[in-house]
XYZ file of C-alpha atoms in Angstrom:
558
model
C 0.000 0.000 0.000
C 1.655 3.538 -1.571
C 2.003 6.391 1.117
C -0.811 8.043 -0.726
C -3.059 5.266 -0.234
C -2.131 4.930 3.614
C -3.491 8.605 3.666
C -6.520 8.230 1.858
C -7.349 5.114 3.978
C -6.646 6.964 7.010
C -9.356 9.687 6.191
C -11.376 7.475 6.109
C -10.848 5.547 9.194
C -11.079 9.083 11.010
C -13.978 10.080 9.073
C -16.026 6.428 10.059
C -14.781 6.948 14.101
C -12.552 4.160 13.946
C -9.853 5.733 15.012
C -8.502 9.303 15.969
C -5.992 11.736 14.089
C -4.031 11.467 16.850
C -3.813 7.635 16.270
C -3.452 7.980 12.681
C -0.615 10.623 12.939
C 1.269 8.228 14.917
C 0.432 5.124 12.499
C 1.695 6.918 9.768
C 4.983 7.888 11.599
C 5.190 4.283 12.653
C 4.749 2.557 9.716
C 8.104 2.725 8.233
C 7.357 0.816 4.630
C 4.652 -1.131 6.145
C 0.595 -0.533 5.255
C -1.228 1.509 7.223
C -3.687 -1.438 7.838
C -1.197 -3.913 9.281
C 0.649 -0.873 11.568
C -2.600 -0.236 13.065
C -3.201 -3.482 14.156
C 0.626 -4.080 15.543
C -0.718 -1.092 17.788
C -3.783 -2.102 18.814
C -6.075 0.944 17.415
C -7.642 -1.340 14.823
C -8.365 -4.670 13.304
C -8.225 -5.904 9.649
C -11.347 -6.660 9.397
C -13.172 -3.817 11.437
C -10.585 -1.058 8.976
C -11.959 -3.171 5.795
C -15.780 -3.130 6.957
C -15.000 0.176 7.650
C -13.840 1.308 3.783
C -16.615 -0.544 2.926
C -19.791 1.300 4.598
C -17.817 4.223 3.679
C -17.530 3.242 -0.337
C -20.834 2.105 -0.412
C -19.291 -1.380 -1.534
C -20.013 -4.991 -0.294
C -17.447 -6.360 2.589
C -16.463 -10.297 2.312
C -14.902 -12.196 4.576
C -12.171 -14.322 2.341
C -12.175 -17.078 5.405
C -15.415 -18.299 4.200
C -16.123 -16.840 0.909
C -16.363 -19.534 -1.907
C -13.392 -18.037 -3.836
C -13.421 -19.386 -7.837
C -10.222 -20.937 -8.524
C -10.663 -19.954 -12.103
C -11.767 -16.426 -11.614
C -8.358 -16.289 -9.045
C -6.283 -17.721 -12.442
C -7.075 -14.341 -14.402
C -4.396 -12.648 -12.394
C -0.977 -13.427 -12.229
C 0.785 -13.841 -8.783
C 2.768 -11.002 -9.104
C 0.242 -8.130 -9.492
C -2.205 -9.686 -7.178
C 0.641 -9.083 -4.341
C 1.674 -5.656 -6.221
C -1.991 -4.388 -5.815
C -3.146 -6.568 -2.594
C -6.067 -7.919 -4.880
C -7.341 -11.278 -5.485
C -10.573 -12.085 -7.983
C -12.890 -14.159 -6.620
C -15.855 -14.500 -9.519
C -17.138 -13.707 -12.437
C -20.922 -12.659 -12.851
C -22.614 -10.681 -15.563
C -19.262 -10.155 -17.476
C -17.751 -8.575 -15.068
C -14.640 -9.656 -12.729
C -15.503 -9.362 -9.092
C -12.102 -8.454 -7.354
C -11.314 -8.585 -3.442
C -9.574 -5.691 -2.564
C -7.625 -3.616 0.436
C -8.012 -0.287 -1.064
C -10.920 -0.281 -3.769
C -9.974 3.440 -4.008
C -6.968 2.379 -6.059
C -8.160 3.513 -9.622
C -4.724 2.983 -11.138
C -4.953 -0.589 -9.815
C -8.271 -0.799 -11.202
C -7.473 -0.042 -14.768
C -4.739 -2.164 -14.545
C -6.842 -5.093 -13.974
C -8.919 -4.121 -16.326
C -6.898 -4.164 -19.466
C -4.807 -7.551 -18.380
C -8.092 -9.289 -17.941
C -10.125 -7.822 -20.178
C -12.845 -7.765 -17.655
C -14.586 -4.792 -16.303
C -13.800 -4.818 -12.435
C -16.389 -4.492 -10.111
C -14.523 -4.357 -6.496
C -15.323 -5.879 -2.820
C -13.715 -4.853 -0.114
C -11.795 -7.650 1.994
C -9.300 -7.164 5.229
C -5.306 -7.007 3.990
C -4.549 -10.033 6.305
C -7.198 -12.378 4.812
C -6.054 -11.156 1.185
C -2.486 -12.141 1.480
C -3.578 -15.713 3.045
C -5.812 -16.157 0.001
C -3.373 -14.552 -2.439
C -0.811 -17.426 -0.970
C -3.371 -20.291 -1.196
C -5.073 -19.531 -4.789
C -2.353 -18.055 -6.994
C 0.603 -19.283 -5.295
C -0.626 -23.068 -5.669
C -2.812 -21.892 -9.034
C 0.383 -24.292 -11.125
C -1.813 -26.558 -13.901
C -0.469 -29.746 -13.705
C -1.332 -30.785 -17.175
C 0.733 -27.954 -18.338
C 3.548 -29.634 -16.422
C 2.744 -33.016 -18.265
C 3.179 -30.934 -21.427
C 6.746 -29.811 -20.439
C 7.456 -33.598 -20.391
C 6.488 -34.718 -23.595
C 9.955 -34.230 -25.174
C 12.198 -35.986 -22.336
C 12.536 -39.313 -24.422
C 16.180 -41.104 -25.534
C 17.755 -40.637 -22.428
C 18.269 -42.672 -19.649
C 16.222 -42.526 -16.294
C 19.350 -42.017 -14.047
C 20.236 -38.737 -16.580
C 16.586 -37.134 -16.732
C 16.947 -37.484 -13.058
C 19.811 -35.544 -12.550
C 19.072 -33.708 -15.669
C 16.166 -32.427 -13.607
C 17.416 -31.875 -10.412
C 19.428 -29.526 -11.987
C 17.209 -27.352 -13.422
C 14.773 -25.775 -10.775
C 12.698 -24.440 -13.385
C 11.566 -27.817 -14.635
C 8.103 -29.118 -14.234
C 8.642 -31.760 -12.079
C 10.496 -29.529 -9.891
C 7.606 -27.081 -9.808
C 5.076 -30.196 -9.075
C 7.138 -31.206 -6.305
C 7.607 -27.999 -4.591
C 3.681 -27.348 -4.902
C 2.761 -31.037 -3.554
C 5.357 -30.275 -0.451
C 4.177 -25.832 0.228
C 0.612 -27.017 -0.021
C 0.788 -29.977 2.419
C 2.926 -27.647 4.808
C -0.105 -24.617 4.175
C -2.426 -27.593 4.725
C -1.080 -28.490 7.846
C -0.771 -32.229 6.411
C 0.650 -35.015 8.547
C 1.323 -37.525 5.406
C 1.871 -37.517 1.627
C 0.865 -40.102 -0.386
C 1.667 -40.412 -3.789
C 0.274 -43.280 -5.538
C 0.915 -45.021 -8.813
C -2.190 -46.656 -10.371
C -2.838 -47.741 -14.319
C -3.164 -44.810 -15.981
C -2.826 -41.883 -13.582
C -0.962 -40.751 -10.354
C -2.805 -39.934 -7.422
C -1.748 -37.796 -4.307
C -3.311 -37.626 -1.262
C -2.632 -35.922 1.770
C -3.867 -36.963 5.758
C -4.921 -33.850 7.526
C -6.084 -34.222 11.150
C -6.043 -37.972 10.542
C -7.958 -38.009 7.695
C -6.960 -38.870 4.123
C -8.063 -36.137 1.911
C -7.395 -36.799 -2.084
C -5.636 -32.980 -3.743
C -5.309 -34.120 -7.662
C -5.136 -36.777 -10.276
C -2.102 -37.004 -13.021
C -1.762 -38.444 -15.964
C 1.405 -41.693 -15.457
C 3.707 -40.251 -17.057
C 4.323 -37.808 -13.976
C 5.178 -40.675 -11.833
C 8.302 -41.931 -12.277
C 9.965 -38.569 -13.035
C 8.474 -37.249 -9.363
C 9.558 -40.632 -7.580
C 12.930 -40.170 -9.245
C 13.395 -36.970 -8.069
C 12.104 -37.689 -4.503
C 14.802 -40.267 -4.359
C 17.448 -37.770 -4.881
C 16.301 -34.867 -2.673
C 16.278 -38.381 -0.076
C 19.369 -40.120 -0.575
C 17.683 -42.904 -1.672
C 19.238 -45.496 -4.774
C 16.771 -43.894 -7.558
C 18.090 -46.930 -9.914
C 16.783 -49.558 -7.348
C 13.116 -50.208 -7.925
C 12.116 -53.731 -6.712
C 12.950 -53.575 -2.909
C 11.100 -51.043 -0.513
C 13.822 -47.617 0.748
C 13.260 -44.694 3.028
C 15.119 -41.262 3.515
C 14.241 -37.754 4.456
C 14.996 -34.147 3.862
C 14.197 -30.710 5.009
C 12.930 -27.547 3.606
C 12.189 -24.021 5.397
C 9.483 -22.154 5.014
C 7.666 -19.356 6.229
C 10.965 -19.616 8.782
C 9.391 -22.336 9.922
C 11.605 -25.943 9.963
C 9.726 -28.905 8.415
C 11.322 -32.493 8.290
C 10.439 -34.959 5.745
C 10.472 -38.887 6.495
C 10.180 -40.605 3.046
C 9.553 -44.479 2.697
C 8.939 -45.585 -0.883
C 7.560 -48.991 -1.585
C 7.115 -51.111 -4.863
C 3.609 -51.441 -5.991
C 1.984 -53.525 -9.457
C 1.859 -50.268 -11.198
C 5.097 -48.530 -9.684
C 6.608 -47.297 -6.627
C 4.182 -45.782 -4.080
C 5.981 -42.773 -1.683
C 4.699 -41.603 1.605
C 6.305 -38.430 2.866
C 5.365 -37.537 7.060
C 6.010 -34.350 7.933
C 7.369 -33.742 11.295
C 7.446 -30.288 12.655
C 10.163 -28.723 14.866
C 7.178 -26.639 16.628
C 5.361 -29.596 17.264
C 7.745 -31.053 19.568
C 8.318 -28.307 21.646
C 4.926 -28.055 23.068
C 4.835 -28.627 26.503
C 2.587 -31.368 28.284
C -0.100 -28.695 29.125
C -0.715 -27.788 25.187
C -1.252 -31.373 24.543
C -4.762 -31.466 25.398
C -4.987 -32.684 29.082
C -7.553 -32.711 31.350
C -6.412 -31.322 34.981
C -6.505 -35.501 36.750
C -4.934 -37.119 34.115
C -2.376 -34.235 33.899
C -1.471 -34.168 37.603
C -0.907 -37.913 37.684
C 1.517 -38.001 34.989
C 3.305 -34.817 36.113
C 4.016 -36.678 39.569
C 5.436 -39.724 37.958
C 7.838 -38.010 35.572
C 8.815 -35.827 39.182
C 10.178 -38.762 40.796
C 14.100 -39.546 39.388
C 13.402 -43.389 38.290
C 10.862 -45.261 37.039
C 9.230 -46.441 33.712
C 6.489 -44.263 32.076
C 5.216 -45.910 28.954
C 3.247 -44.140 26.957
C 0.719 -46.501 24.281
C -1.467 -46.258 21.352
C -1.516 -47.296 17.899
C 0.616 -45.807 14.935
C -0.275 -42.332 14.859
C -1.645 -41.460 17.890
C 1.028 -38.295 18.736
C 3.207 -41.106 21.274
C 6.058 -39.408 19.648
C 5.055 -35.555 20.659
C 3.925 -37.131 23.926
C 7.557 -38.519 24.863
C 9.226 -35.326 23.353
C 7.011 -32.897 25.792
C 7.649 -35.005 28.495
C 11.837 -34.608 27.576
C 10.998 -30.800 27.395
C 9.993 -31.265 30.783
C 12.704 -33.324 32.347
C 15.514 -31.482 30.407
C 17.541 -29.225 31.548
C 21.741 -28.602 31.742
C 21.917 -30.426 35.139
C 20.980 -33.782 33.454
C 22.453 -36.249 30.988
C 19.435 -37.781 28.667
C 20.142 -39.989 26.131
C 17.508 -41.628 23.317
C 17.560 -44.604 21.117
C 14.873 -44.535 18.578
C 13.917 -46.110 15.117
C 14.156 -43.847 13.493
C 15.139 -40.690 14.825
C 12.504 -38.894 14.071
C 13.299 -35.243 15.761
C 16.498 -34.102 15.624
C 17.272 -31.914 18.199
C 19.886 -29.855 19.442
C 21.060 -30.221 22.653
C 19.957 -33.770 22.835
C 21.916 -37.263 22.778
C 19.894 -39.531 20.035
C 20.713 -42.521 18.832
C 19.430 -43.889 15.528
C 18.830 -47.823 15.759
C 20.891 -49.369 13.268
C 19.680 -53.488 13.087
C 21.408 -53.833 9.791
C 24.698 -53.746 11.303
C 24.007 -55.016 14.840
C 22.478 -51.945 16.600
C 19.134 -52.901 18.071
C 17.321 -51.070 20.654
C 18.655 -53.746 22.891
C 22.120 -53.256 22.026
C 21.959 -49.670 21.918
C 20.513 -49.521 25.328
C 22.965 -51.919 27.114
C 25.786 -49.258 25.663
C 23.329 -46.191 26.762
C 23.663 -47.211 30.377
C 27.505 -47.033 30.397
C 27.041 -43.198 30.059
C 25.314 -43.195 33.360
C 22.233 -41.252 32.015
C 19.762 -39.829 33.981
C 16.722 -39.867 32.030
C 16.777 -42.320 28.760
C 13.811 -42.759 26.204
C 13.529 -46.091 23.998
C 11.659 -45.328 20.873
C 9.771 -48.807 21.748
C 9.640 -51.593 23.380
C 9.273 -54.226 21.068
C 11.015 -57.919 22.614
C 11.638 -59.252 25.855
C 15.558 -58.230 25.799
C 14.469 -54.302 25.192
C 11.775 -54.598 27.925
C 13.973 -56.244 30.505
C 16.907 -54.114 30.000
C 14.379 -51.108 30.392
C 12.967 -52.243 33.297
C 16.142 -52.950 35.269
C 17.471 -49.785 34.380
C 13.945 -48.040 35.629
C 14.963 -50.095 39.085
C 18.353 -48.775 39.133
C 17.701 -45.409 39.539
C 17.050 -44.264 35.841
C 13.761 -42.466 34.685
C 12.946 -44.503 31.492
C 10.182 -43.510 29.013
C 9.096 -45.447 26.447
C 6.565 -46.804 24.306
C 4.313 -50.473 23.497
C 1.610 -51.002 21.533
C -1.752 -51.730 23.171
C -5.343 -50.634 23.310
C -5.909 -49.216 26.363
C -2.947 -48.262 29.525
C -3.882 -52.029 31.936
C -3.176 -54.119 28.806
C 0.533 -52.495 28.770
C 1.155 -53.881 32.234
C -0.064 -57.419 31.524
C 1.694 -57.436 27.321
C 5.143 -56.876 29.112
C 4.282 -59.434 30.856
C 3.078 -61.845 27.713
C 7.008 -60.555 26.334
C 8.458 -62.905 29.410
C 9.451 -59.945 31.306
C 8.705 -61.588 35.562
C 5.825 -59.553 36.674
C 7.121 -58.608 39.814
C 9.695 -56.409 38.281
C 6.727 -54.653 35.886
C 5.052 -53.816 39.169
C 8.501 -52.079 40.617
C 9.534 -50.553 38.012
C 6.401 -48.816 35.698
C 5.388 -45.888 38.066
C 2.781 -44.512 35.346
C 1.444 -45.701 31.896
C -0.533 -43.007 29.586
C -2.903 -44.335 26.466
C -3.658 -41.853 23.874
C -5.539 -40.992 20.868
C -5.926 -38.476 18.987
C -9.498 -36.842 18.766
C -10.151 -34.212 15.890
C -11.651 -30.797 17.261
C -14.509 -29.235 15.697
C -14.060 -25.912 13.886
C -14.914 -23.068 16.377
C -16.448 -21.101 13.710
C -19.108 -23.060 12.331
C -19.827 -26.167 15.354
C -23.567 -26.290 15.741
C -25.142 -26.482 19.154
C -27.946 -29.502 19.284
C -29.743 -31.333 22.234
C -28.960 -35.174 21.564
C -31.752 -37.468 22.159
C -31.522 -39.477 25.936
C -31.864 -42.598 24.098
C -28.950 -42.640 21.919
C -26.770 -41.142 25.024
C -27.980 -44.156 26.799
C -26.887 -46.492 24.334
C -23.550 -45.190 24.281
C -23.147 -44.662 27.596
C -23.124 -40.704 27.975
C -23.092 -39.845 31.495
C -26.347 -37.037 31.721
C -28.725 -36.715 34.458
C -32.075 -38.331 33.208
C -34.772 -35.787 32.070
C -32.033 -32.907 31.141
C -29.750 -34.055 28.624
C -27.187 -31.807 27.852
C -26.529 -29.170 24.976
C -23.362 -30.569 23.252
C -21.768 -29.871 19.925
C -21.601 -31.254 16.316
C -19.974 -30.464 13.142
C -20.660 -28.668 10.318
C -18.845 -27.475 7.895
C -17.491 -23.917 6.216
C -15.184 -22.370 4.425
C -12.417 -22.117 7.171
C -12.587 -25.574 7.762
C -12.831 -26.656 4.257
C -16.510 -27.930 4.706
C -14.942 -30.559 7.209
C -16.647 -29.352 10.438
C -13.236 -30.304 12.056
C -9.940 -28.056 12.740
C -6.668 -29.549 14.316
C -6.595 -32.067 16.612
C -6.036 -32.958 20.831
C -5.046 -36.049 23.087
C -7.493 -38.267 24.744
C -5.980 -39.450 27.270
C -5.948 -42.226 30.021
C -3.644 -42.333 32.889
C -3.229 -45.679 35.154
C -0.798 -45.095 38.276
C 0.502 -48.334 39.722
C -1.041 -48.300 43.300
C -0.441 -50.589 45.502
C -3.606 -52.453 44.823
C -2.335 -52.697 41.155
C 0.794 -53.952 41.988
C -0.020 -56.847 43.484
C -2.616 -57.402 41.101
C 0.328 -57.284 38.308
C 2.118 -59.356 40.737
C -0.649 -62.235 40.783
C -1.011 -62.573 37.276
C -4.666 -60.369 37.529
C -5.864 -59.720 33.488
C -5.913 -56.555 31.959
C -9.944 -56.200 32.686
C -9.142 -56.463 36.390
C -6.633 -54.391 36.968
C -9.090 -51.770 34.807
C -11.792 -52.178 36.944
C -9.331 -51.687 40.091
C -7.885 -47.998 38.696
C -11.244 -47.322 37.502
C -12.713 -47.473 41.192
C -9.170 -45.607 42.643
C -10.200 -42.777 40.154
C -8.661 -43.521 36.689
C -10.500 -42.039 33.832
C -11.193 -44.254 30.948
C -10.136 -43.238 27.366
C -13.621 -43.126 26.761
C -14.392 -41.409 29.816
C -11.351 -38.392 28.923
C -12.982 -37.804 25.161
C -16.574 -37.806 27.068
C -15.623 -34.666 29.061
C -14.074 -32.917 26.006
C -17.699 -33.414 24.645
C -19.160 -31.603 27.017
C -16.256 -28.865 27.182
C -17.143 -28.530 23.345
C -13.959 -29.246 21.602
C -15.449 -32.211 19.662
C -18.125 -34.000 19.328
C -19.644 -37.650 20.356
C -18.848 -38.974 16.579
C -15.390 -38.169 16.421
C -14.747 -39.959 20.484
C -16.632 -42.793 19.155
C -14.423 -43.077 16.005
C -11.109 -42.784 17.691
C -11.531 -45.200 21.072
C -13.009 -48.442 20.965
């Protein structure tokens, strides 16, 4: 936004109430190259969306909100990216031959004509806030690339050999698969995507990517785009891009937004070619603390005391994908600090982290977690986390060294936290050293939240609460949530994700219960009457807290 269109904006603002000449004299001394819209805000005098609305009533033009406006994808593609960000503009229709164009400053008439002789439209403006302008700018123009064109830019790349068009294209940034590559990777990263998939069937390519859990398919290819991409994904891996018939894995980084992102890549031969799926693992993710994890206050304060006391096993349990990982590394977050030597062993390492002894589990040449963690305990560490727990030589070692003065955190797959006391156990490790040494064991899922600006308020009927078993008093069910569906959640109903949690403490009661052999049902029903809330139980209260709804607890916990 020009320093004459800062002014004119301001006039307006002052003329509407918004805000004072005082306040805009010092905005405009302030702003030092940036709008007048976004210094405002930095000093609390205005928000986006109240200075838009305000240009708007002012204009005698039509406000949208861009969060859940139905933006046309092909309307957006009559601009290019570079004087959309030049003029702050994005078009979001066309009706009755005319271009409808979201704008910051619809007072712009040089930006107007512009438009309207590289579109050949006539423009009729809306007026949108700055900050929901440059999110949409980012998400329809910068991601606007047609893949078919990038098919087309392949049609000539025959004679050579696979191994050259694969370095051939590394090479050259420019080139189409490089362009596909870089949008599938920005777009899952915008997305906030946990997994990539890109699959090879007959006669296409598919990619998919799993957001909050839940595969979600982005576009269709013709083949020929498939080996070229894999190729290429092999490279920016380290992977062997000339071996084809045996399953490899590798990973990368890229930066963006300032923002770290880590790349695990495992590709995998399939009928019709190699399938690749890319997880993305976020440096912010695994410095949230325990608190941000989604915790309810009892299940919070009982793992908070085990991880206080300076031995002990915590195992944390769940199936593949059920944020164990982030768990562990919140609980390291807690525990570390300068005064104390942790070491991990993991397969793989997942996190790298500065700071922090890891040790990447190496079976190939010998290095098991068993082996790894016999040599761990040489280096007299005080805290040590095993990746998992996986055979009765890992389990026992762990457990000794959680009875030798070591806190040990780890992980085992089970359904629920009793079943992790009796599958250790099933391993062959003696019970009575399970009930000495595990101090805590959490069981998680993860639960999706619904979308805070579109979950609809309902009164469910008793009988299906009933059913279910929905604790409510009878004759005054109560007002709960359900999803659904806008534009800021892409018509999902759902936005991000939290634990559901269940925390068992081994009491004393438990103990000897693990100590006689008791089943994992028994010992349940034990920490269920000393208090312990049930997976089912955790995701219950979260229902009535609003943050999801009884369809999503019922899909994630058995």
């Amino acid at each position: 936004m020009t320093a004459a269109s800062g002014k004119r904006l301001g006039k307006i603002l002052v003329k509407s109430g918004l805000i004072s000449q005082e306040q805009l004299e010092e905005a405009l001394q302030e702003a030092d190259g940036r709008s007048l819209s976004a210094t405002l805000s930095d000093l609390g005098y205005a928000d986006d969306a109240k200075i838009a609305q305000a240009v708007a009533e002012e204009m005698g033009l039509p406000f949208v909100d861009l969060g859940v406006y139905e933006i046309d994808a092909n309307a957006a593609a009559n601009i290019s990216s570079e004087l959309c960000r030049r003029y702050t503009v994005l078009p979001v229709k066309v009706q009755d031959d005319e271009l409808v164009v979201a704008m910051a400053d619809p007072a712009n008439i040089f930006a107007i004509d512009d438009l309207r002789i590289v579109t050949g439209y006539d423009i009729r403006p809306v007026v949108a806030s700055e900050s929901d302008l440059a999110s949409a700018i980012e998400k329809f123009v910068t991601s606007q690339t047609n893949v078919e064109d990038m098919v087309g830019a392949l049609e000539d790349t025959t004679g050579v050999s696979e191994e050259e068009e694969a370095a051939a294209d590394l090479e050259d940034e420019e080139s189409a698969v490089a362009k596909l590559m870089n949008l599938i990777v920005t777009e899952a990263i915008r997305q906030g995507a946990g997994d990539i998939y890109i699959e090879p069937h007959e006669q296409e390519m598919r990619v998919r990517y799993r957001v909050d859990g839940v595969c979600q398919e982005q576009f269709r290819s013709p083949k020929k785009m498939h080996r070229q991409l894999i190729s290429r994904l092999k490279i920016a891996s380290g992977m062997d891009i000339a071996e084809k018939r045996i399953p490899q894995d590798g990973r990368f980084g890229v930066v963006m937004d300032g923002k770290s992102v880590d790349f695990r890549v495992a590709v995998l031969p399939l009928v019709h070619g190699e399938m690749s799926v890319m997880r993305l693992l976020r440096r912010d993710s695994i410095m949230m603390s325990l608190e941000d994890l989604g915790f309810l206050d009892q299940p919070l304060q009982k793992l908070m005391e085990a991880l206080s006391l300076p031995y002990g096993a915590i195992l944390v349990t769940g199936p593949t994908g059920s944020g164990k990982s982030t768990t562990l590394y919140a609980a390291i977050n807690r525990t570390n600090d300068i005064a104390t030597n942790l070491i991990t062993v993991e397969d793989p390492v997942e996190y790298r982290l500065a700071g922090l002894s890891q040790v990447q589990v190496n079976e190939k040449a010998g290095l098991t977690f068993a082996a790894a963690l016999r040599s761990i305990l040489r280096q007299d560490p005080d805290t040590v986390m095993i990746g998992e727990i996986r055979d009765k030589e890992t389990g026992t070692i762990a457990i000794e060294a959680a009875l030798t003065g070591h806190l040990v955190l780890s992980t085992l797959h089970t359904n629920d936290a009793p079943s992790a006391v009796t599958r250790l156990t099933e391993m062959g490790i003696e019970p009575f050293l399970t009930a000495s040494a595990v101090t805590a064991v959490l069981a998680q899922r993860l639960s999706r939240r619904l979308c805070p600006e579109c979950k609809e308020e309902y009164i469910p009927e008793e009988d299906a609460l009933k059913r279910i078993g929905f604790p409510f008093q009878p004759g005054n069910p109560p007002k709960l949530y359900r999803h659904r569906g806008c534009k800021k959640c892409g018509g999902i109903g759902y936005k991000g994700r939290m634990g559901v949690h269940e925390v068992l403490t081994i009491s004393e009661a438990v103990e000897r219960m693990t100590v006689e052999n008791a089943s994992a049902d028994e010992i349940k029903r034990q920490a269920v009457s000393e208090g312990m809330l049930t997976l089912r139980d955790d995701g219950f209260e979260k229902v009535k807290m609003g943050l999801t709804s009884i369809e999503e607890i019922l899909r994630v916990v058995v």
